[in-house]
Amino acid sequence: MAIFMFFTASPAAAEIVLSPVDYVDDSGYKLQGFLARPEAMPAAGAVVILPDWDGVNDYEKERAVMVATELGYVAFAADIYGADLHNVTDFSEKIRLSTMYRSNPTLFVSRIQAAVELMSDGGEFHNGKVGVVGYCLGGTGALLYALSGIDDVDAVVSVHGGLLDFNVDSSAQQKLLVLSGGEDDTATQISDLEAKLDSAPTTWEITRYSGVEHGFTAFKSQAYDAWADTRSWRSMSSFLEEAFGTKEFDGGKPDTFNTQLIDYEDVEGTKLRGYLSLPTKDIAYNDAGEATPVVVIFPDWDGVNEYEKLRATMLADAGYIAFAADIYGSDLQENLTFTQNMQLSSLYRTNQTLFVQRMQAAIDTVRSTVEDAKCNPIAIIGYCFGGTGVVQYAFSGASDAAVAVAFHGGLTDLPVPQPTIHARVLVLSGGMDDAHGNQTELEEALNDRGESGWEITRYAGVEHGFTKWGAQKYDLLADARSWEAMLTVFDKIFGGMKWKSCTPKPSAASSMSQSIIILSAIFRLIYGLLE
Ligand SMILES: *[C@@H]1O[C@H](CO)[C@@H](O)[C@H](O)[C@H]1NC(C)=O
Ligand SMILES: *[C@@H]1O[C@H](CO)[C@@H](O)[C@H](O)[C@H]1NC(C)=O
Ligand SMILES: *[C@@H]1O[C@H](CO)[C@@H](O)[C@H](O)[C@H]1NC(C)=O
Ligand SMILES: *[C@@H]1O[C@H](CO)[C@@H](O)[C@H](O)[C@H]1NC(C)=O
């Protein structure tokens, strides 16, 4: 395609050249966009960037360069307003232009399509996959494009796009990622959008970031939020990797678990049994001498068993001290009946004091069992019933956990939180899971008392229990995406702070930690042989 002829000369090493590209829409209207090409070509795909309401200018050019350098795709900062309207500074003019396009979806979509068509034949420059990413007004355009029924791109991402009363073409089957500010759109608008998207065979994922307003990725804006910007960029890049087929997602299920049994008790003397999995290296510290975070895993409603042990093993493999905790008791872990699952889970769900007491016992146990881990930062995660638990723990005012992650947690009828919520709360749930409860009420509860923020992601067409390997409701993509969301949040929270344990780093691994490492290796070997 003609567009790539603009690449006459090779760019200087490692320097991305932005080339202006003149083109027209199907009515002959003159447009000018900017093309950035990555160093290595052919690229896995091309990304069309749709500008915000002041036209295609420095911001979009910078994003194009970022897409080319950081993600390795051909990037095209597209023009919507026209070649002579690139840098609209007058406020009333911005209102006039953005209103014009918002109120005329046909026109807006045709301008987007002109840019998509330029990119669609990658020739020798990319392999033909195309994504559309829009910011603010461009995010609205991205949504309009995805819902128009035009099916010529592989992925669409809307970043703080203004939500309109969209018409959804009943055949729209786009893969769509919506990244929304918690202080921009209301939770009700998001629930309405979900319902609209569900009226067509779209595959959507929606993430909400607390405390951020419209324009949270605009570098120079007052609304800029570094956390939400980097989280949304990460989410977008792995979404594109999946859509472009450059990354194979698998559920990551290990062949075998590698855990040691730990017997412990809660304050009332209830006998509990958890399973500890340690990273292969130094137990309490990473290479930089920083305390290794502890992740305590709370089980789903059939008790702590193989599933949670495998998750603990995955976390240990990712470098965390992981502990699959017990809630019900050491004699209630395997082969429970359906009735037992019902009765036990509702017992704890309806008694927050008891539930939190059991969770606290697990946290205290890891702290006292793993040598030198007395002050390491703590994350708590939970599946289904355990997901309910971690949110209840956060709502209880308990302050040991820096982050609480709920995978398809049952979040209906949560106790109203009175005390401060200390943990950053990450909620990952299925778009078809009624147990998610009322999003508006959840956000209100989190906003009212949360001090560390929250993030909520919903996955289209996904039901309760989507991370349980082998189950009918298992969803590979939602499992992989949610696991990755958790790990990147851990990385950001724990990696960004210099956590120091309260005990100084020992000069060499102590004999106890060495023997635990050896034991772990033996366990792994034995389980490996049994498989
Ligand atoms: C946009 O206009 C402003 C004000 O006239 C100017 O300072 C800025 O450099 C322009 N930016 C671009 C990308 O043309
Ligand atoms: C659970 O059931 C399986 C299969 O029947 C059996 O092998 C296992 O020993 C049982 N576990 C317990 C703790 O009873
Ligand atoms: C909840 O559990 C605690 C701790 O076991 C117990 O003291 C309390 O009586 C329970 N509350 C109810 C309403 O059962
Ligand atoms: C969710 O809760 C809000 C606030 O209480 C309420 O206005 C709304 O109707 C609820 N939504 C549903 C679907 O029940």
Short mmCIF file of N, CA and C in Angstrom, two decimals, residues 176 205 222 247 284 331 414 422 437 484:
data_model
loop_
_atom_site.label_atom_id
_atom_site.label_comp_id
_atom_site.label_asym_id
_atom_site.label_seq_id
_atom_site.Cartn_x
_atom_site.Cartn_y
_atom_site.Cartn_z
N LEU A 176 -13.08 -5.73 22.37
CA LEU A 176 -13.08 -4.34 22.82
C LEU A 176 -12.58 -4.23 24.26
N GLU A 205 -13.91 -6.16 27.58
CA GLU A 205 -13.33 -6.16 28.92
C GLU A 205 -13.35 -4.70 29.37
N GLN A 222 -4.14 18.21 34.08
CA GLN A 222 -4.29 18.16 35.53
C GLN A 222 -4.82 16.79 35.97
N LYS A 247 1.21 -13.39 21.57
CA LYS A 247 1.45 -13.99 22.88
C LYS A 247 0.45 -15.11 23.08
N ALA A 284 13.23 -14.73 52.46
CA ALA A 284 12.61 -13.50 52.95
C ALA A 284 13.02 -12.25 52.19
N ASP A 331 -9.87 -30.59 59.19
CA ASP A 331 -10.61 -31.80 58.81
C ASP A 331 -11.68 -31.50 57.74
N LEU A 414 -22.45 -7.45 51.10
CA LEU A 414 -21.25 -7.25 51.90
C LEU A 414 -21.61 -6.39 53.11
N HIS A 422 -7.81 -0.16 54.16
CA HIS A 422 -6.39 0.15 53.98
C HIS A 422 -5.81 -0.44 52.70
N GLY A 437 -22.60 -8.71 42.13
CA GLY A 437 -23.45 -7.77 42.86
C GLY A 437 -23.60 -6.44 42.14
N GLU A 484 -2.52 -11.92 35.20
CA GLU A 484 -1.54 -10.91 34.81
C GLU A 484 -1.83 -9.57 35.48
#
